[in-house]
Amino acid sequence: MIVYDTQLRSRLLLGTSRYPSPAVLTEAVKASGTEVVTVSLRRESSSERSGQGFFSIIRSLGVRVLPNTAGCHSVKEAVTTAHMAREMFGTAWIKLEVIGDRTTLQPDVFGLVEAAKILCDDGFQVFPYTTEDLVVADKLLDAGCRVLMPWGAPIGSGQGLNNVPGLRAMRARFADVPLIVDAGLGVPSHAARALELGMDGVLINTAVARAGDPVTMARAFADAVKAGHSAFVAQPMLPSDVAIPSTPEIGLAHLV
Amino acid sequence: MKITLNGVEHEITASSLIEALLELGYCTGPIATAVNGEFIPKTQRLGIVLSEGDRIEVVAPMQGG
């Protein structure tokens, strides 16, 4: 998968939040084989300095960092956060989230397009967290985005792919744009399904971090992503409404 | 003068952003800053003169999805 001229061997991106411990996070990242982890920026206490310790862990992993603007509800918050992230992490990559609904964490696609335009014009390489809406996707591409991150289901819900026809339509419309399903996947079969549909990758966080054994689950997602992509490349058969015998009927013995 | 840093009010003697950060314990480590909602690059912290009631945000890397 190539995103913003960067070749990634793994199609699995991994979030770094909600793990039982930093040690488990580290092992899960290694087991997943991912080359990209997402991180955020949060207020730093001068007495605790927890950010410093986390930053050391991330740097020790030797993977690329994709900072997010999670929790931002306005264009201004998201743009300012993106600028802070660019300085902090030394990358032009930004996973742009402009949240529009506190219950579903659905993106505010109007604010998203506006923020994407500002950031792309300023040299950022934007990974927009969006819906499967084709019109919004078009506008994000017009704004300068070269990757799209449609949701599978609400963030952290583990529901899987709630709109398969919508994702399929996105794939068909934007054949040359990397599509990475971000949010809502719960189990490896969801990831495999996304890749079978021709999605280029998936971003997983809660499904790994909150599993009983996050390290084994990270490995399971890595396997699922590989299997799903291989299946897509192999061109799956088309489903049929009726049974089609797999054993030839010609030559069947007449035994009545 | 009174300023707010990460939502907490402080009385400081510093006049620039960089002095305020040092006064309030941010001597080392990775941080990024904003004043009144505007990003302030590291290189500009020295030149930013604070005013009464300014809202400073100091952030650092954190877990994220």
PDB file of C-alpha atoms in Angstrom:
ATOM      1  CA  MET A   1       0.000   0.000   0.000  1.00  0.00           C
ATOM      2  CA  ILE A   2       1.336   3.435  -0.905  1.00  0.00           C
ATOM      3  CA  VAL A   3       0.135   6.436   1.093  1.00  0.00           C
ATOM      4  CA  TYR A   4       1.506   9.869   0.304  1.00  0.00           C
ATOM      5  CA  ASP A   5       4.410   8.343  -1.627  1.00  0.00           C
ATOM      6  CA  THR A   6       5.290   6.095   1.314  1.00  0.00           C
ATOM      7  CA  GLN A   7       5.253   2.364   0.721  1.00  0.00           C
ATOM      8  CA  LEU A   8       3.829   0.363   3.615  1.00  0.00           C
ATOM      9  CA  ARG A   9       4.264  -3.405   3.687  1.00  0.00           C
ATOM     10  CA  SER A  10       1.606  -3.874   6.367  1.00  0.00           C
ATOM     11  CA  ARG A  11      -2.002  -2.945   5.666  1.00  0.00           C
ATOM     12  CA  LEU A  12      -2.768  -2.832   9.374  1.00  0.00           C
ATOM     13  CA  LEU A  13      -2.478   0.445  11.254  1.00  0.00           C
ATOM     14  CA  LEU A  14      -2.688   0.273  15.028  1.00  0.00           C
ATOM     15  CA  GLY A  15      -3.915   2.702  17.657  1.00  0.00           C
ATOM     16  CA  THR A  16      -2.011   3.042  20.921  1.00  0.00           C
ATOM     17  CA  SER A  17      -4.868   3.758  23.311  1.00  0.00           C
ATOM     18  CA  ARG A  18      -6.604   1.714  26.020  1.00  0.00           C
ATOM     19  CA  TYR A  19      -4.000  -1.064  26.437  1.00  0.00           C
ATOM     20  CA  PRO A  20      -3.661  -2.652  29.893  1.00  0.00           C
ATOM     21  CA  SER A  21      -0.032  -1.498  30.145  1.00  0.00           C
ATOM     22  CA  PRO A  22       2.787   0.056  28.091  1.00  0.00           C
ATOM     23  CA  ALA A  23       4.463  -3.367  27.947  1.00  0.00           C
ATOM     24  CA  VAL A  24       1.366  -4.941  26.382  1.00  0.00           C
ATOM     25  CA  LEU A  25       1.131  -2.050  23.924  1.00  0.00           C
ATOM     26  CA  THR A  26       4.737  -2.612  22.877  1.00  0.00           C
ATOM     27  CA  GLU A  27       4.250  -6.343  22.402  1.00  0.00           C
ATOM     28  CA  ALA A  28       0.980  -5.839  20.519  1.00  0.00           C
ATOM     29  CA  VAL A  29       2.613  -3.411  18.098  1.00  0.00           C
ATOM     30  CA  LYS A  30       5.391  -5.919  17.438  1.00  0.00           C
ATOM     31  CA  ALA A  31       2.954  -8.826  17.014  1.00  0.00           C
ATOM     32  CA  SER A  32       0.793  -6.840  14.599  1.00  0.00           C
ATOM     33  CA  GLY A  33       3.678  -6.172  12.231  1.00  0.00           C
ATOM     34  CA  THR A  34       2.301  -2.677  11.748  1.00  0.00           C
ATOM     35  CA  GLU A  35       4.460   0.128  10.428  1.00  0.00           C
ATOM     36  CA  VAL A  36       2.136   2.932  11.527  1.00  0.00           C
ATOM     37  CA  VAL A  37       0.721   3.723  14.956  1.00  0.00           C
ATOM     38  CA  THR A  38      -1.674   6.512  15.822  1.00  0.00           C
ATOM     39  CA  VAL A  39      -1.042   8.889  18.705  1.00  0.00           C
ATOM     40  CA  SER A  40      -2.673  12.003  20.108  1.00  0.00           C
ATOM     41  CA  LEU A  41      -1.802  15.168  21.979  1.00  0.00           C
ATOM     42  CA  ARG A  42      -3.212  15.882  25.402  1.00  0.00           C
ATOM     43  CA  ARG A  43      -2.626  18.418  28.145  1.00  0.00           C
ATOM     44  CA  GLU A  44       0.659  17.773  29.915  1.00  0.00           C
ATOM     45  CA  SER A  45       0.970  18.198  33.674  1.00  0.00           C
ATOM     46  CA  SER A  46       4.252  19.795  34.752  1.00  0.00           C
ATOM     47  CA  SER A  47       4.436  17.464  37.757  1.00  0.00           C
ATOM     48  CA  GLU A  48       3.591  14.146  36.114  1.00  0.00           C
ATOM     49  CA  ARG A  49       5.122  14.605  32.644  1.00  0.00           C
ATOM     50  CA  SER A  50       3.423  11.410  31.435  1.00  0.00           C
ATOM     51  CA  GLY A  51       3.785  12.463  27.810  1.00  0.00           C
ATOM     52  CA  GLN A  52       7.542  12.219  28.001  1.00  0.00           C
ATOM     53  CA  GLY A  53       7.433   8.566  29.016  1.00  0.00           C
ATOM     54  CA  PHE A  54       4.900   7.696  26.340  1.00  0.00           C
ATOM     55  CA  PHE A  55       6.943   9.480  23.678  1.00  0.00           C
ATOM     56  CA  SER A  56       9.981   7.366  24.619  1.00  0.00           C
ATOM     57  CA  ILE A  57       7.952   4.180  24.210  1.00  0.00           C
ATOM     58  CA  ILE A  58       6.669   5.238  20.807  1.00  0.00           C
ATOM     59  CA  ARG A  59      10.114   6.162  19.572  1.00  0.00           C
ATOM     60  CA  SER A  60      11.504   2.835  20.746  1.00  0.00           C
ATOM     61  CA  LEU A  61       8.989   0.979  18.559  1.00  0.00           C
ATOM     62  CA  GLY A  62      10.671   2.166  15.362  1.00  0.00           C
ATOM     63  CA  VAL A  63       7.386   2.686  13.507  1.00  0.00           C
ATOM     64  CA  ARG A  64       5.868   5.672  11.764  1.00  0.00           C
ATOM     65  CA  VAL A  65       3.606   7.906  13.778  1.00  0.00           C
ATOM     66  CA  LEU A  66       0.234   9.126  12.551  1.00  0.00           C
ATOM     67  CA  PRO A  67      -0.951  11.815  14.974  1.00  0.00           C
ATOM     68  CA  ASN A  68      -4.679  12.381  15.270  1.00  0.00           C
ATOM     69  CA  THR A  69      -6.925  15.298  16.120  1.00  0.00           C
ATOM     70  CA  ALA A  70      -9.257  13.085  18.160  1.00  0.00           C
ATOM     71  CA  GLY A  71     -11.694  14.929  20.354  1.00  0.00           C
ATOM     72  CA  CYS A  72     -11.693  18.086  18.253  1.00  0.00           C
ATOM     73  CA  HIS A  73     -15.181  19.374  17.530  1.00  0.00           C
ATOM     74  CA  SER A  74     -14.319  22.489  15.532  1.00  0.00           C
ATOM     75  CA  VAL A  75     -12.189  23.347  12.530  1.00  0.00           C
ATOM     76  CA  LYS A  76     -10.038  25.674  14.621  1.00  0.00           C
ATOM     77  CA  GLU A  77      -9.320  23.065  17.303  1.00  0.00           C
ATOM     78  CA  ALA A  78      -8.426  20.485  14.671  1.00  0.00           C
ATOM     79  CA  VAL A  79      -6.166  22.830  12.704  1.00  0.00           C
ATOM     80  CA  THR A  80      -4.333  24.052  15.815  1.00  0.00           C
ATOM     81  CA  THR A  81      -3.915  20.482  17.042  1.00  0.00           C
ATOM     82  CA  ALA A  82      -2.534  19.464  13.650  1.00  0.00           C
ATOM     83  CA  HIS A  83       0.060  22.226  13.823  1.00  0.00           C
ATOM     84  CA  MET A  84       1.096  21.196  17.309  1.00  0.00           C
ATOM     85  CA  ALA A  85       1.341  17.567  16.182  1.00  0.00           C
ATOM     86  CA  ARG A  86       3.491  18.439  13.170  1.00  0.00           C
ATOM     87  CA  GLU A  87       6.002  20.188  15.391  1.00  0.00           C
ATOM     88  CA  MET A  88       5.888  17.509  18.077  1.00  0.00           C
ATOM     89  CA  PHE A  89       6.237  14.438  15.891  1.00  0.00           C
ATOM     90  CA  GLY A  90       8.101  15.915  12.940  1.00  0.00           C
ATOM     91  CA  THR A  91       5.642  14.540  10.398  1.00  0.00           C
ATOM     92  CA  ALA A  92       3.282  16.129   7.889  1.00  0.00           C
ATOM     93  CA  TRP A  93       0.873  13.220   8.365  1.00  0.00           C
ATOM     94  CA  ILE A  94      -2.289  13.979  10.300  1.00  0.00           C
ATOM     95  CA  LYS A  95      -5.335  11.811  10.915  1.00  0.00           C
ATOM     96  CA  LEU A  96      -7.938  14.502  10.756  1.00  0.00           C
ATOM     97  CA  GLU A  97     -10.952  14.042  12.987  1.00  0.00           C
ATOM     98  CA  VAL A  98     -13.588  16.723  13.366  1.00  0.00           C
ATOM     99  CA  ILE A  99     -16.239  15.135  15.531  1.00  0.00           C
ATOM    100  CA  GLY A 100     -19.820  16.178  14.942  1.00  0.00           C
ATOM    101  CA  ASP A 101     -21.852  14.011  17.285  1.00  0.00           C
ATOM    102  CA  ARG A 102     -20.937  13.150  20.857  1.00  0.00           C
ATOM    103  CA  THR A 103     -22.912   9.898  20.929  1.00  0.00           C
ATOM    104  CA  THR A 104     -21.885   8.277  17.678  1.00  0.00           C
ATOM    105  CA  LEU A 105     -18.597  10.200  17.306  1.00  0.00           C
ATOM    106  CA  GLN A 106     -19.686  10.659  13.706  1.00  0.00           C
ATOM    107  CA  PRO A 107     -17.459  13.076  11.795  1.00  0.00           C
ATOM    108  CA  ASP A 108     -18.707  16.586  11.101  1.00  0.00           C
ATOM    109  CA  VAL A 109     -18.095  16.246   7.400  1.00  0.00           C
ATOM    110  CA  PHE A 110     -18.634  19.950   6.716  1.00  0.00           C
ATOM    111  CA  GLY A 111     -15.961  20.931   9.226  1.00  0.00           C
ATOM    112  CA  LEU A 112     -13.821  18.042   8.022  1.00  0.00           C
ATOM    113  CA  VAL A 113     -13.725  19.295   4.436  1.00  0.00           C
ATOM    114  CA  GLU A 114     -13.006  22.857   5.605  1.00  0.00           C
ATOM    115  CA  ALA A 115     -10.169  21.761   7.907  1.00  0.00           C
ATOM    116  CA  ALA A 116      -8.762  19.399   5.264  1.00  0.00           C
ATOM    117  CA  LYS A 117      -8.541  22.246   2.769  1.00  0.00           C
ATOM    118  CA  ILE A 118      -6.716  24.506   5.256  1.00  0.00           C
ATOM    119  CA  LEU A 119      -4.265  21.777   6.227  1.00  0.00           C
ATOM    120  CA  CYS A 120      -3.587  20.458   2.714  1.00  0.00           C
ATOM    121  CA  ASP A 121      -2.893  24.018   1.548  1.00  0.00           C
ATOM    122  CA  ASP A 122      -0.433  24.297   4.416  1.00  0.00           C
ATOM    123  CA  GLY A 123       1.534  21.248   3.356  1.00  0.00           C
ATOM    124  CA  PHE A 124      -0.041  18.625   5.600  1.00  0.00           C
ATOM    125  CA  GLN A 125      -0.689  15.123   4.320  1.00  0.00           C
ATOM    126  CA  VAL A 126      -4.196  14.562   5.572  1.00  0.00           C
ATOM    127  CA  PHE A 127      -5.816  11.223   6.447  1.00  0.00           C
ATOM    128  CA  PRO A 128      -9.452  12.285   6.920  1.00  0.00           C
ATOM    129  CA  TYR A 129     -11.732  10.225   9.173  1.00  0.00           C
ATOM    130  CA  THR A 130     -14.936  10.351   7.164  1.00  0.00           C
ATOM    131  CA  THR A 131     -18.128   8.495   6.360  1.00  0.00           C
ATOM    132  CA  GLU A 132     -18.751   6.474   3.204  1.00  0.00           C
ATOM    133  CA  ASP A 133     -20.522   9.467   1.601  1.00  0.00           C
ATOM    134  CA  LEU A 134     -19.262   9.774  -1.984  1.00  0.00           C
ATOM    135  CA  VAL A 135     -19.967  13.493  -2.241  1.00  0.00           C
ATOM    136  CA  VAL A 136     -17.962  14.218   0.893  1.00  0.00           C
ATOM    137  CA  ALA A 137     -15.187  11.957  -0.386  1.00  0.00           C
ATOM    138  CA  ASP A 138     -15.074  13.920  -3.638  1.00  0.00           C
ATOM    139  CA  LYS A 139     -14.786  17.179  -1.736  1.00  0.00           C
ATOM    140  CA  LEU A 140     -12.007  15.801   0.463  1.00  0.00           C
ATOM    141  CA  LEU A 141     -10.068  14.794  -2.639  1.00  0.00           C
ATOM    142  CA  ASP A 142     -10.696  18.232  -4.147  1.00  0.00           C
ATOM    143  CA  ALA A 143      -9.322  19.721  -0.922  1.00  0.00           C
ATOM    144  CA  GLY A 144      -6.070  17.843  -1.523  1.00  0.00           C
ATOM    145  CA  CYS A 145      -6.463  14.609   0.446  1.00  0.00           C
ATOM    146  CA  ARG A 146      -4.835  11.593  -1.215  1.00  0.00           C
ATOM    147  CA  VAL A 147      -6.086   9.020   1.281  1.00  0.00           C
ATOM    148  CA  LEU A 148      -9.583   8.469   2.675  1.00  0.00           C
ATOM    149  CA  MET A 149     -10.486   6.827   5.956  1.00  0.00           C
ATOM    150  CA  PRO A 150     -14.148   5.805   5.937  1.00  0.00           C
ATOM    151  CA  TRP A 151     -15.599   4.494   9.162  1.00  0.00           C
ATOM    152  CA  GLY A 152     -16.731   0.896   9.503  1.00  0.00           C
ATOM    153  CA  ALA A 153     -18.973   1.646  12.470  1.00  0.00           C
ATOM    154  CA  PRO A 154     -18.935   4.143  15.364  1.00  0.00           C
ATOM    155  CA  ILE A 155     -15.514   4.451  17.041  1.00  0.00           C
ATOM    156  CA  GLY A 156     -14.909   1.806  19.671  1.00  0.00           C
ATOM    157  CA  SER A 157     -18.204   0.026  18.979  1.00  0.00           C
ATOM    158  CA  GLY A 158     -16.792  -3.193  17.532  1.00  0.00           C
ATOM    159  CA  GLN A 159     -19.813  -3.565  15.257  1.00  0.00           C
ATOM    160  CA  GLY A 160     -17.854  -4.215  12.084  1.00  0.00           C
ATOM    161  CA  LEU A 161     -18.808  -2.940   8.641  1.00  0.00           C
ATOM    162  CA  ASN A 162     -22.209  -1.308   8.985  1.00  0.00           C
ATOM    163  CA  ASN A 163     -22.498  -0.272   5.350  1.00  0.00           C
ATOM    164  CA  VAL A 164     -20.874  -2.774   3.025  1.00  0.00           C
ATOM    165  CA  PRO A 165     -22.626  -1.492  -0.126  1.00  0.00           C
ATOM    166  CA  GLY A 166     -21.457   2.028   0.754  1.00  0.00           C
ATOM    167  CA  LEU A 167     -17.845   0.909   1.078  1.00  0.00           C
ATOM    168  CA  ARG A 168     -18.123  -1.070  -2.122  1.00  0.00           C
ATOM    169  CA  ALA A 169     -19.413   2.022  -3.910  1.00  0.00           C
ATOM    170  CA  MET A 170     -16.490   4.010  -2.542  1.00  0.00           C
ATOM    171  CA  ARG A 171     -14.047   1.408  -3.807  1.00  0.00           C
ATOM    172  CA  ALA A 172     -15.629   1.454  -7.247  1.00  0.00           C
ATOM    173  CA  ARG A 173     -15.708   5.247  -7.474  1.00  0.00           C
ATOM    174  CA  PHE A 174     -12.210   5.934  -6.191  1.00  0.00           C
ATOM    175  CA  ALA A 175     -10.233   3.069  -7.672  1.00  0.00           C
ATOM    176  CA  ASP A 176      -6.862   4.793  -7.294  1.00  0.00           C
ATOM    177  CA  VAL A 177      -7.287   6.339  -3.844  1.00  0.00           C
ATOM    178  CA  PRO A 178      -6.017   4.415  -0.817  1.00  0.00           C
ATOM    179  CA  LEU A 179      -9.032   3.607   1.388  1.00  0.00           C
ATOM    180  CA  ILE A 180      -8.326   2.685   4.995  1.00  0.00           C
ATOM    181  CA  VAL A 181     -11.273   1.653   7.141  1.00  0.00           C
ATOM    182  CA  ASP A 182     -10.976   3.508  10.409  1.00  0.00           C
ATOM    183  CA  ALA A 183     -13.116   2.730  13.401  1.00  0.00           C
ATOM    184  CA  GLY A 184     -15.703   0.270  14.571  1.00  0.00           C
ATOM    185  CA  LEU A 185     -14.102  -3.064  13.740  1.00  0.00           C
ATOM    186  CA  GLY A 186     -14.380  -5.648  16.500  1.00  0.00           C
ATOM    187  CA  VAL A 187     -12.908  -8.943  15.357  1.00  0.00           C
ATOM    188  CA  PRO A 188     -10.411 -10.069  12.716  1.00  0.00           C
ATOM    189  CA  SER A 189     -13.172 -11.292  10.372  1.00  0.00           C
ATOM    190  CA  HIS A 190     -14.356  -7.663  10.097  1.00  0.00           C
ATOM    191  CA  ALA A 191     -10.889  -6.663   8.944  1.00  0.00           C
ATOM    192  CA  ALA A 192     -10.705  -9.561   6.518  1.00  0.00           C
ATOM    193  CA  ARG A 193     -14.073  -8.522   5.072  1.00  0.00           C
ATOM    194  CA  ALA A 194     -12.869  -4.953   4.588  1.00  0.00           C
ATOM    195  CA  LEU A 195      -9.815  -6.135   2.683  1.00  0.00           C
ATOM    196  CA  GLU A 196     -11.906  -8.621   0.654  1.00  0.00           C
ATOM    197  CA  LEU A 197     -13.979  -5.642  -0.505  1.00  0.00           C
ATOM    198  CA  GLY A 198     -10.799  -4.073  -1.817  1.00  0.00           C
ATOM    199  CA  MET A 199     -10.123  -1.657   1.003  1.00  0.00           C
ATOM    200  CA  ASP A 200      -6.391  -0.944   1.133  1.00  0.00           C
ATOM    201  CA  GLY A 201      -6.035  -1.220   4.884  1.00  0.00           C
ATOM    202  CA  VAL A 202      -7.650  -0.951   8.297  1.00  0.00           C
ATOM    203  CA  LEU A 203      -6.905   0.987  11.438  1.00  0.00           C
ATOM    204  CA  ILE A 204      -7.599  -0.960  14.619  1.00  0.00           C
ATOM    205  CA  ASN A 205      -7.363   0.162  18.220  1.00  0.00           C
ATOM    206  CA  THR A 206     -10.012  -0.893  20.727  1.00  0.00           C
ATOM    207  CA  ALA A 207     -10.524  -4.360  19.226  1.00  0.00           C
ATOM    208  CA  VAL A 208      -6.900  -5.181  20.014  1.00  0.00           C
ATOM    209  CA  ALA A 209      -6.388  -3.123  23.155  1.00  0.00           C
ATOM    210  CA  ARG A 210      -9.522  -4.372  24.937  1.00  0.00           C
ATOM    211  CA  ALA A 211      -9.186  -8.012  23.928  1.00  0.00           C
ATOM    212  CA  GLY A 212      -8.489 -10.487  26.727  1.00  0.00           C
ATOM    213  CA  ASP A 213      -5.077 -11.081  25.142  1.00  0.00           C
ATOM    214  CA  PRO A 214      -4.172  -8.013  23.060  1.00  0.00           C
ATOM    215  CA  VAL A 215      -0.911  -9.453  21.751  1.00  0.00           C
ATOM    216  CA  THR A 216      -2.541 -12.580  20.309  1.00  0.00           C
ATOM    217  CA  MET A 217      -5.393 -10.464  18.950  1.00  0.00           C
ATOM    218  CA  ALA A 218      -2.916  -8.129  17.228  1.00  0.00           C
ATOM    219  CA  ARG A 219      -1.422 -11.153  15.498  1.00  0.00           C
ATOM    220  CA  ALA A 220      -4.897 -12.408  14.556  1.00  0.00           C
ATOM    221  CA  PHE A 221      -5.741  -9.064  12.942  1.00  0.00           C
ATOM    222  CA  ALA A 222      -2.465  -9.120  11.026  1.00  0.00           C
ATOM    223  CA  ASP A 223      -3.318 -12.597   9.677  1.00  0.00           C
ATOM    224  CA  ALA A 224      -6.863 -11.507   8.791  1.00  0.00           C
ATOM    225  CA  VAL A 225      -5.672  -8.463   6.902  1.00  0.00           C
ATOM    226  CA  LYS A 226      -3.248 -10.575   4.869  1.00  0.00           C
ATOM    227  CA  ALA A 227      -5.934 -13.187   4.140  1.00  0.00           C
ATOM    228  CA  GLY A 228      -8.493 -10.573   3.161  1.00  0.00           C
ATOM    229  CA  HIS A 229      -6.131  -8.810   0.791  1.00  0.00           C
ATOM    230  CA  SER A 230      -5.040 -12.090  -0.810  1.00  0.00           C
ATOM    231  CA  ALA A 231      -8.714 -12.956  -1.324  1.00  0.00           C
ATOM    232  CA  PHE A 232      -9.352  -9.602  -3.009  1.00  0.00           C
ATOM    233  CA  VAL A 233      -6.391 -10.081  -5.322  1.00  0.00           C
ATOM    234  CA  ALA A 234      -7.630 -13.594  -6.094  1.00  0.00           C
ATOM    235  CA  GLN A 235     -11.027 -12.186  -7.206  1.00  0.00           C
ATOM    236  CA  PRO A 236     -13.737 -13.875  -5.124  1.00  0.00           C
ATOM    237  CA  MET A 237     -16.530 -15.817  -6.838  1.00  0.00           C
ATOM    238  CA  LEU A 238     -19.859 -14.083  -7.279  1.00  0.00           C
ATOM    239  CA  PRO A 239     -22.642 -15.240  -4.937  1.00  0.00           C
ATOM    240  CA  SER A 240     -25.684 -16.948  -6.418  1.00  0.00           C
ATOM    241  CA  ASP A 241     -29.267 -17.075  -5.196  1.00  0.00           C
ATOM    242  CA  VAL A 242     -29.565 -20.745  -6.106  1.00  0.00           C
ATOM    243  CA  ALA A 243     -27.519 -23.852  -5.474  1.00  0.00           C
ATOM    244  CA  ILE A 244     -25.014 -24.856  -8.112  1.00  0.00           C
ATOM    245  CA  PRO A 245     -23.708 -28.416  -7.731  1.00  0.00           C
ATOM    246  CA  SER A 246     -19.986 -28.527  -7.365  1.00  0.00           C
ATOM    247  CA  THR A 247     -19.795 -32.197  -8.361  1.00  0.00           C
ATOM    248  CA  PRO A 248     -20.470 -32.823 -12.095  1.00  0.00           C
ATOM    249  CA  GLU A 249     -23.843 -34.392 -12.870  1.00  0.00           C
ATOM    250  CA  ILE A 250     -22.662 -35.827 -16.199  1.00  0.00           C
ATOM    251  CA  GLY A 251     -21.792 -39.484 -15.794  1.00  0.00           C
ATOM    252  CA  LEU A 252     -23.944 -39.961 -12.700  1.00  0.00           C
ATOM    253  CA  ALA A 253     -24.810 -43.659 -12.451  1.00  0.00           C
ATOM    254  CA  HIS A 254     -28.480 -44.576 -13.002  1.00  0.00           C
ATOM    255  CA  LEU A 255     -29.244 -46.574  -9.896  1.00  0.00           C
ATOM    256  CA  VAL A 256     -33.072 -46.511  -9.804  1.00  0.00           C
TER     257      VAL A 256
ATOM    258  CA  MET B   1      -0.270  38.688  36.123  1.00  0.00           C
ATOM    259  CA  LYS B   2      -2.925  36.037  35.980  1.00  0.00           C
ATOM    260  CA  ILE B   3      -2.940  33.548  33.140  1.00  0.00           C
ATOM    261  CA  THR B   4      -4.589  30.169  32.621  1.00  0.00           C
ATOM    262  CA  LEU B   5      -2.473  27.133  31.773  1.00  0.00           C
ATOM    263  CA  ASN B   6      -4.318  23.972  30.782  1.00  0.00           C
ATOM    264  CA  GLY B   7      -7.456  25.303  32.406  1.00  0.00           C
ATOM    265  CA  VAL B   8      -5.837  26.188  35.746  1.00  0.00           C
ATOM    266  CA  GLU B   9      -5.337  29.798  36.787  1.00  0.00           C
ATOM    267  CA  HIS B  10      -1.798  30.847  37.776  1.00  0.00           C
ATOM    268  CA  GLU B  11      -0.235  34.064  39.032  1.00  0.00           C
ATOM    269  CA  ILE B  12       3.101  34.463  37.252  1.00  0.00           C
ATOM    270  CA  THR B  13       5.916  37.001  37.110  1.00  0.00           C
ATOM    271  CA  ALA B  14       7.040  35.903  33.630  1.00  0.00           C
ATOM    272  CA  SER B  15       6.198  38.102  30.692  1.00  0.00           C
ATOM    273  CA  SER B  16       7.054  35.863  27.733  1.00  0.00           C
ATOM    274  CA  LEU B  17       5.670  32.446  26.907  1.00  0.00           C
ATOM    275  CA  ILE B  18       9.018  30.729  27.312  1.00  0.00           C
ATOM    276  CA  GLU B  19       9.546  32.319  30.734  1.00  0.00           C
ATOM    277  CA  ALA B  20       6.054  31.273  31.822  1.00  0.00           C
ATOM    278  CA  LEU B  21       6.728  27.680  30.770  1.00  0.00           C
ATOM    279  CA  LEU B  22       9.946  27.594  32.778  1.00  0.00           C
ATOM    280  CA  GLU B  23       8.288  29.238  35.779  1.00  0.00           C
ATOM    281  CA  LEU B  24       5.494  26.677  35.759  1.00  0.00           C
ATOM    282  CA  GLY B  25       7.783  23.660  35.561  1.00  0.00           C
ATOM    283  CA  TYR B  26       8.075  22.863  31.861  1.00  0.00           C
ATOM    284  CA  CYS B  27      11.863  22.909  31.679  1.00  0.00           C
ATOM    285  CA  THR B  28      12.480  19.874  29.495  1.00  0.00           C
ATOM    286  CA  GLY B  29      10.725  17.270  27.427  1.00  0.00           C
ATOM    287  CA  PRO B  30       8.464  17.196  24.416  1.00  0.00           C
ATOM    288  CA  ILE B  31       5.690  19.760  24.538  1.00  0.00           C
ATOM    289  CA  ALA B  32       3.754  21.844  22.033  1.00  0.00           C
ATOM    290  CA  THR B  33       2.050  25.115  22.873  1.00  0.00           C
ATOM    291  CA  ALA B  34      -0.874  27.315  21.950  1.00  0.00           C
ATOM    292  CA  VAL B  35      -1.929  30.696  23.305  1.00  0.00           C
ATOM    293  CA  ASN B  36      -5.577  31.716  23.086  1.00  0.00           C
ATOM    294  CA  GLY B  37      -6.214  28.874  20.669  1.00  0.00           C
ATOM    295  CA  GLU B  38      -3.385  29.769  18.272  1.00  0.00           C
ATOM    296  CA  PHE B  39      -0.444  27.430  17.741  1.00  0.00           C
ATOM    297  CA  ILE B  40       2.853  28.945  18.902  1.00  0.00           C
ATOM    298  CA  PRO B  41       5.873  27.211  17.363  1.00  0.00           C
ATOM    299  CA  LYS B  42       8.786  26.403  19.638  1.00  0.00           C
ATOM    300  CA  THR B  43      10.936  28.999  17.903  1.00  0.00           C
ATOM    301  CA  GLN B  44       8.457  31.777  18.674  1.00  0.00           C
ATOM    302  CA  ARG B  45       7.960  31.137  22.395  1.00  0.00           C
ATOM    303  CA  LEU B  46      10.613  33.691  23.298  1.00  0.00           C
ATOM    304  CA  GLY B  47       8.962  36.446  21.317  1.00  0.00           C
ATOM    305  CA  ILE B  48       5.414  35.893  22.557  1.00  0.00           C
ATOM    306  CA  VAL B  49       4.585  38.504  25.207  1.00  0.00           C
ATOM    307  CA  LEU B  50       1.750  37.373  27.455  1.00  0.00           C
ATOM    308  CA  SER B  51      -1.175  39.530  28.557  1.00  0.00           C
ATOM    309  CA  GLU B  52      -3.448  39.332  31.566  1.00  0.00           C
ATOM    310  CA  GLY B  53      -5.956  36.502  31.157  1.00  0.00           C
ATOM    311  CA  ASP B  54      -4.139  34.700  28.335  1.00  0.00           C
ATOM    312  CA  ARG B  55      -5.013  31.037  27.942  1.00  0.00           C
ATOM    313  CA  ILE B  56      -1.973  28.819  27.441  1.00  0.00           C
ATOM    314  CA  GLU B  57      -2.282  25.203  26.359  1.00  0.00           C
ATOM    315  CA  VAL B  58       0.654  22.832  26.827  1.00  0.00           C
ATOM    316  CA  VAL B  59       0.280  19.395  25.264  1.00  0.00           C
ATOM    317  CA  ALA B  60       2.441  16.316  24.928  1.00  0.00           C
ATOM    318  CA  PRO B  61       2.262  12.961  23.132  1.00  0.00           C
ATOM    319  CA  MET B  62      -0.414  10.675  24.458  1.00  0.00           C
ATOM    320  CA  GLN B  63      -2.078   7.390  23.541  1.00  0.00           C
ATOM    321  CA  GLY B  64      -4.484   7.735  20.640  1.00  0.00           C
ATOM    322  CA  GLY B  65      -6.600   5.765  18.198  1.00  0.00           C
TER     323      GLY B  65
END
